[in-house]
Amino acid sequence: MTKTEGLALDGITIRLGGRRLIALDAQVGRGEVLTVMGPSGSGKSTLLAYIGGFLDPAFEAEGSVRIDGSDLTGLAAEDRHAGILFQDPLLFPHLDVAGNIAIAIPQHSGSRRDRRRMAEAALADAGLEGFGDADPDTLSGGQKARVALQRVLMSRPRLLLLDEPFSKLDAHLREQTRQMLFATARQAGLPVVLVTHDEADAAAANGRVHRVGDS
Ligand code: ADP
Ligand code: MG
């Protein structure tokens, strides 16, 4: 039997109160992006919750989630290793910028100081050298998005789930942030599921588009 590389979503169906929100079968190779397009309320965030393993029990759902051939469906969220980015970068206000990245580095990766150094190196990779000691509130929207991405990568995810992560950025930054995110995912060989209501996101993602709701 051949082992499928990347993310395989088979026979996913999600219902709420008997009404079907989502029906999806898809393969997302490493570095590829599957875009799920639909209006607000169509079930996009719900789909990501199912893939990530944190679906609210109010929903009825079935279907399998596999990564590189291994079945995640029965696993708890923390054992699935899905990296998630939301509309808001949600940086911890009580930690400095490097601290926000270091917190995602597994403790066995090194001493506190080693982890701090890894966080500083990740910041440099993201074009944010020297921002380690800064208060996250002083960063621009685009800079916060880059910190959130570095944090998620530090947790060594096996797949990336993006919940409208560009929708709060202005047009220029949105384009830049998209390119950076997709390039990073490609480089890291991560399958990506992007949910959005913005057609331009789908175009930039340059992959398969699955439509939900009445879009
Ligand atoms: P989208 O992300 O596409 O805007 P959601 O996945 O958030 O849509 O929501 C899909 C539907 O499920 C909506 O009708 C929403 O009101 C409902 N919903 C979302 N979360 C819950 C929940 N925890 N319990 C019950 N209904 C919910
Ligand atoms: Mg949503």
Coordinates of C-alpha atoms and ligand atoms in Angstrom, one line a residue:
M1 CA 0.0 0.0 0.0
T2 CA 1.4 3.4 -0.8
K3 CA 1.7 5.9 2.0
T4 CA 0.0 9.2 1.2
E5 CA 2.1 12.2 1.9
G6 CA 0.3 15.2 3.4
L7 CA -3.2 15.6 4.7
A8 CA -6.0 13.3 3.7
L9 CA -9.6 14.3 4.6
D10 CA -12.0 11.5 3.8
G11 CA -15.8 11.6 4.0
I12 CA -15.9 14.6 6.3
T13 CA -19.5 15.6 7.1
I14 CA -20.5 18.1 9.8
R15 CA -24.1 18.7 10.8
L16 CA -25.6 21.1 13.3
G17 CA -29.1 20.4 14.5
G18 CA -29.7 18.0 11.5
R19 CA -28.6 20.6 8.9
R20 CA -25.5 19.7 6.9
L21 CA -22.9 22.4 7.0
I22 CA -19.9 20.7 5.5
A23 CA -19.2 17.8 3.2
L24 CA -15.6 17.4 2.1
D25 CA -13.1 14.9 0.6
A26 CA -9.7 16.3 -0.1
Q27 CA -6.0 15.6 -0.3
V28 CA -3.6 18.4 0.5
G29 CA 0.0 17.6 -0.3
R30 CA 3.0 18.9 1.6
G31 CA 3.4 22.6 0.9
E32 CA 0.0 22.8 -0.8
V33 CA -2.9 24.9 0.2
L34 CA -6.6 23.9 0.2
T35 CA -8.8 26.9 0.4
V36 CA -12.3 26.6 1.8
M37 CA -14.4 29.5 0.7
G38 CA -17.8 30.5 2.2
P39 CA -19.8 33.3 3.8
S40 CA -19.9 34.0 7.5
G41 CA -21.7 31.3 9.4
S42 CA -21.2 28.6 6.7
G43 CA -19.1 26.3 8.9
K44 CA -15.5 27.2 8.0
S45 CA -14.2 27.6 11.6
T46 CA -16.1 24.5 12.5
L47 CA -14.3 22.5 9.8
L48 CA -10.9 23.6 11.2
A49 CA -12.1 22.7 14.7
Y50 CA -12.9 19.2 13.4
I51 CA -9.5 18.8 11.7
G52 CA -7.7 20.2 14.8
G53 CA -9.6 18.0 17.2
F54 CA -11.5 20.6 19.2
L55 CA -15.0 20.5 17.8
D56 CA -17.8 21.6 20.1
P57 CA -20.0 18.6 20.9
A58 CA -23.0 20.6 19.7
F59 CA -22.0 19.4 16.2
E60 CA -22.3 15.9 14.7
A61 CA -19.3 15.0 12.6
E62 CA -17.8 12.1 10.8
G63 CA -14.9 11.4 8.5
S64 CA -11.2 10.7 8.8
V65 CA -8.3 13.1 9.2
R66 CA -4.9 11.5 8.2
I67 CA -1.5 12.9 8.0
D68 CA 1.2 11.1 6.1
G69 CA -0.9 8.0 6.3
S70 CA -1.4 8.1 10.1
D71 CA -4.9 8.5 11.4
L72 CA -5.5 11.5 13.7
T73 CA -9.3 11.1 13.9
G74 CA -9.4 9.6 17.4
L75 CA -6.6 11.8 18.9
A76 CA -6.9 14.7 21.3
A77 CA -6.1 18.1 19.9
E78 CA -2.7 18.2 21.7
D79 CA -1.7 15.0 20.0
R80 CA -2.6 16.1 16.5
H81 CA 0.1 18.8 16.3
A82 CA -2.0 21.1 14.1
G83 CA -0.7 24.7 14.0
I84 CA -3.5 27.3 13.9
L85 CA -3.5 30.9 13.1
F86 CA -6.6 33.0 13.6
Q87 CA -7.8 36.5 12.5
D88 CA -6.1 38.0 15.6
P89 CA -2.5 37.0 16.2
L90 CA -3.3 36.7 19.9
L91 CA 0.1 37.5 21.4
F92 CA 0.5 37.2 25.1
P93 CA 0.6 40.8 26.5
H94 CA 2.6 39.9 29.6
L95 CA 5.5 38.4 27.6
D96 CA 7.9 40.3 25.3
V97 CA 8.1 39.4 21.6
A98 CA 10.8 36.7 22.0
G99 CA 9.0 35.3 25.0
N100 CA 5.9 34.9 22.8
I101 CA 7.9 32.6 20.5
A102 CA 9.9 30.8 23.2
I103 CA 6.8 29.7 24.9
A104 CA 6.0 27.4 22.0
I105 CA 9.4 25.7 22.0
P106 CA 9.2 22.3 23.7
Q107 CA 11.1 22.3 27.0
H108 CA 13.2 19.4 26.1
S109 CA 14.7 21.4 23.2
G110 CA 17.1 23.1 25.6
S111 CA 17.6 25.3 28.5
R112 CA 15.6 28.5 29.0
R113 CA 18.5 30.4 27.5
D114 CA 18.8 28.1 24.5
R115 CA 15.1 28.5 23.9
R116 CA 15.4 32.3 24.1
R117 CA 18.2 32.2 21.5
M118 CA 16.1 30.0 19.2
A119 CA 13.3 32.5 19.5
E120 CA 15.7 35.4 18.7
A121 CA 16.9 33.4 15.6
A122 CA 13.3 32.9 14.5
L123 CA 12.7 36.6 14.8
A124 CA 15.7 37.3 12.6
D125 CA 14.4 34.8 10.0
A126 CA 11.1 36.8 10.0
G127 CA 12.9 40.1 9.4
L128 CA 12.3 41.1 13.1
E129 CA 15.9 41.1 14.4
G130 CA 16.2 43.1 17.6
F131 CA 12.5 43.0 18.4
G132 CA 12.9 40.3 21.0
D133 CA 12.6 42.6 24.1
A134 CA 9.8 44.7 22.6
D135 CA 6.3 44.7 24.1
P136 CA 4.0 43.0 21.5
D137 CA 1.6 45.9 21.7
T138 CA 4.1 48.1 20.0
L139 CA 4.2 45.9 16.8
S140 CA 2.3 46.7 13.7
G141 CA -0.4 44.2 12.5
G142 CA 2.0 42.7 9.9
Q143 CA 4.7 42.3 12.5
K144 CA 2.3 40.6 14.9
A145 CA 1.3 38.2 12.2
R146 CA 4.9 37.3 11.6
V147 CA 5.5 36.7 15.3
A148 CA 2.4 34.5 15.4
L149 CA 3.6 32.5 12.4
Q150 CA 7.1 31.9 14.0
R151 CA 5.4 30.9 17.2
V152 CA 3.3 28.3 15.5
L153 CA 6.3 26.9 13.5
M154 CA 8.3 26.5 16.7
S155 CA 5.7 24.1 18.0
R156 CA 6.7 21.8 15.0
P157 CA 3.2 21.4 13.5
R158 CA 2.4 18.6 11.0
L159 CA -0.2 20.8 9.3
L160 CA -1.3 24.4 9.3
L161 CA -4.9 25.6 9.8
L162 CA -5.5 29.2 8.8
D163 CA -8.8 30.8 9.9
E164 CA -9.1 34.1 7.9
P165 CA -5.7 35.2 9.1
F166 CA -5.4 38.1 6.6
S167 CA -8.8 39.7 7.0
K168 CA -7.8 42.4 9.5
L169 CA -4.7 43.5 7.5
D170 CA -4.8 46.4 5.0
A171 CA -4.5 45.5 1.4
H172 CA -0.8 45.9 1.0
L173 CA 0.1 44.0 4.1
R174 CA -2.4 41.3 3.3
E175 CA -0.7 40.6 0.1
Q176 CA 2.8 40.5 1.7
T177 CA 1.6 38.4 4.6
R178 CA -0.1 35.9 2.3
Q179 CA 3.1 35.5 0.2
M180 CA 5.2 35.0 3.3
L181 CA 2.9 32.5 4.9
F182 CA 2.5 30.4 1.8
A183 CA 6.2 30.5 1.0
T184 CA 7.0 29.4 4.6
A185 CA 4.5 26.5 4.4
R186 CA 6.0 25.4 1.1
Q187 CA 9.5 25.5 2.5
A188 CA 8.5 23.6 5.6
G189 CA 6.5 21.1 3.6
L190 CA 3.4 21.7 5.6
P191 CA -0.1 21.0 4.2
V192 CA -2.3 24.0 4.7
V193 CA -6.1 24.4 5.0
L194 CA -7.1 28.0 4.6
V195 CA -10.6 29.1 5.3
T196 CA -11.8 32.5 4.1
H197 CA -14.5 34.6 2.5
D198 CA -12.1 36.6 0.4
E199 CA -11.7 35.5 -3.2
A200 CA -8.3 37.1 -3.4
D201 CA -7.0 34.7 -0.7
A202 CA -8.1 31.8 -2.8
A203 CA -6.3 33.2 -5.8
A204 CA -3.1 33.8 -3.9
A205 CA -3.2 30.3 -2.4
N206 CA -3.0 28.9 -5.9
G207 CA -4.5 25.5 -4.9
R208 CA -7.8 23.7 -4.9
V209 CA -10.8 25.7 -3.7
H210 CA -13.8 24.0 -2.0
R211 CA -16.9 26.1 -1.6
V212 CA -19.3 25.9 1.3
G213 CA -22.6 27.6 2.1
D214 CA -24.2 29.6 -0.7
S215 CA -21.0 31.2 -2.0
Ligands
ADP1 P1 -17.8 30.5 9.8 O1 -16.5 30.2 10.4 O2 -17.9 30.0 8.4 O3 -18.3 31.9 10.0 P2 -18.7 28.8 12.0 O4 -18.1 27.5 11.7 O5 -18.2 29.7 13.0 O6 -18.9 29.6 10.6 O7 -20.2 28.5 12.4 C1 -21.1 27.7 11.6 C2 -22.5 27.6 12.3 O8 -22.4 27.0 13.5 C3 -23.1 29.0 12.5 O9 -24.4 28.9 12.3 C4 -22.8 29.2 14.0 O10 -23.7 30.1 14.6 C5 -22.9 27.9 14.6 N1 -22.0 27.6 15.7 C6 -20.7 27.9 15.8 N2 -20.1 27.5 17.0 C7 -21.1 26.9 17.7 C8 -21.2 26.2 18.9 N3 -20.2 26.1 19.7 N4 -22.4 25.6 19.3 C9 -23.5 25.7 18.4 N5 -23.5 26.4 17.2 C10 -22.3 26.9 16.9
MG2 MG -15.1 31.6 11.3

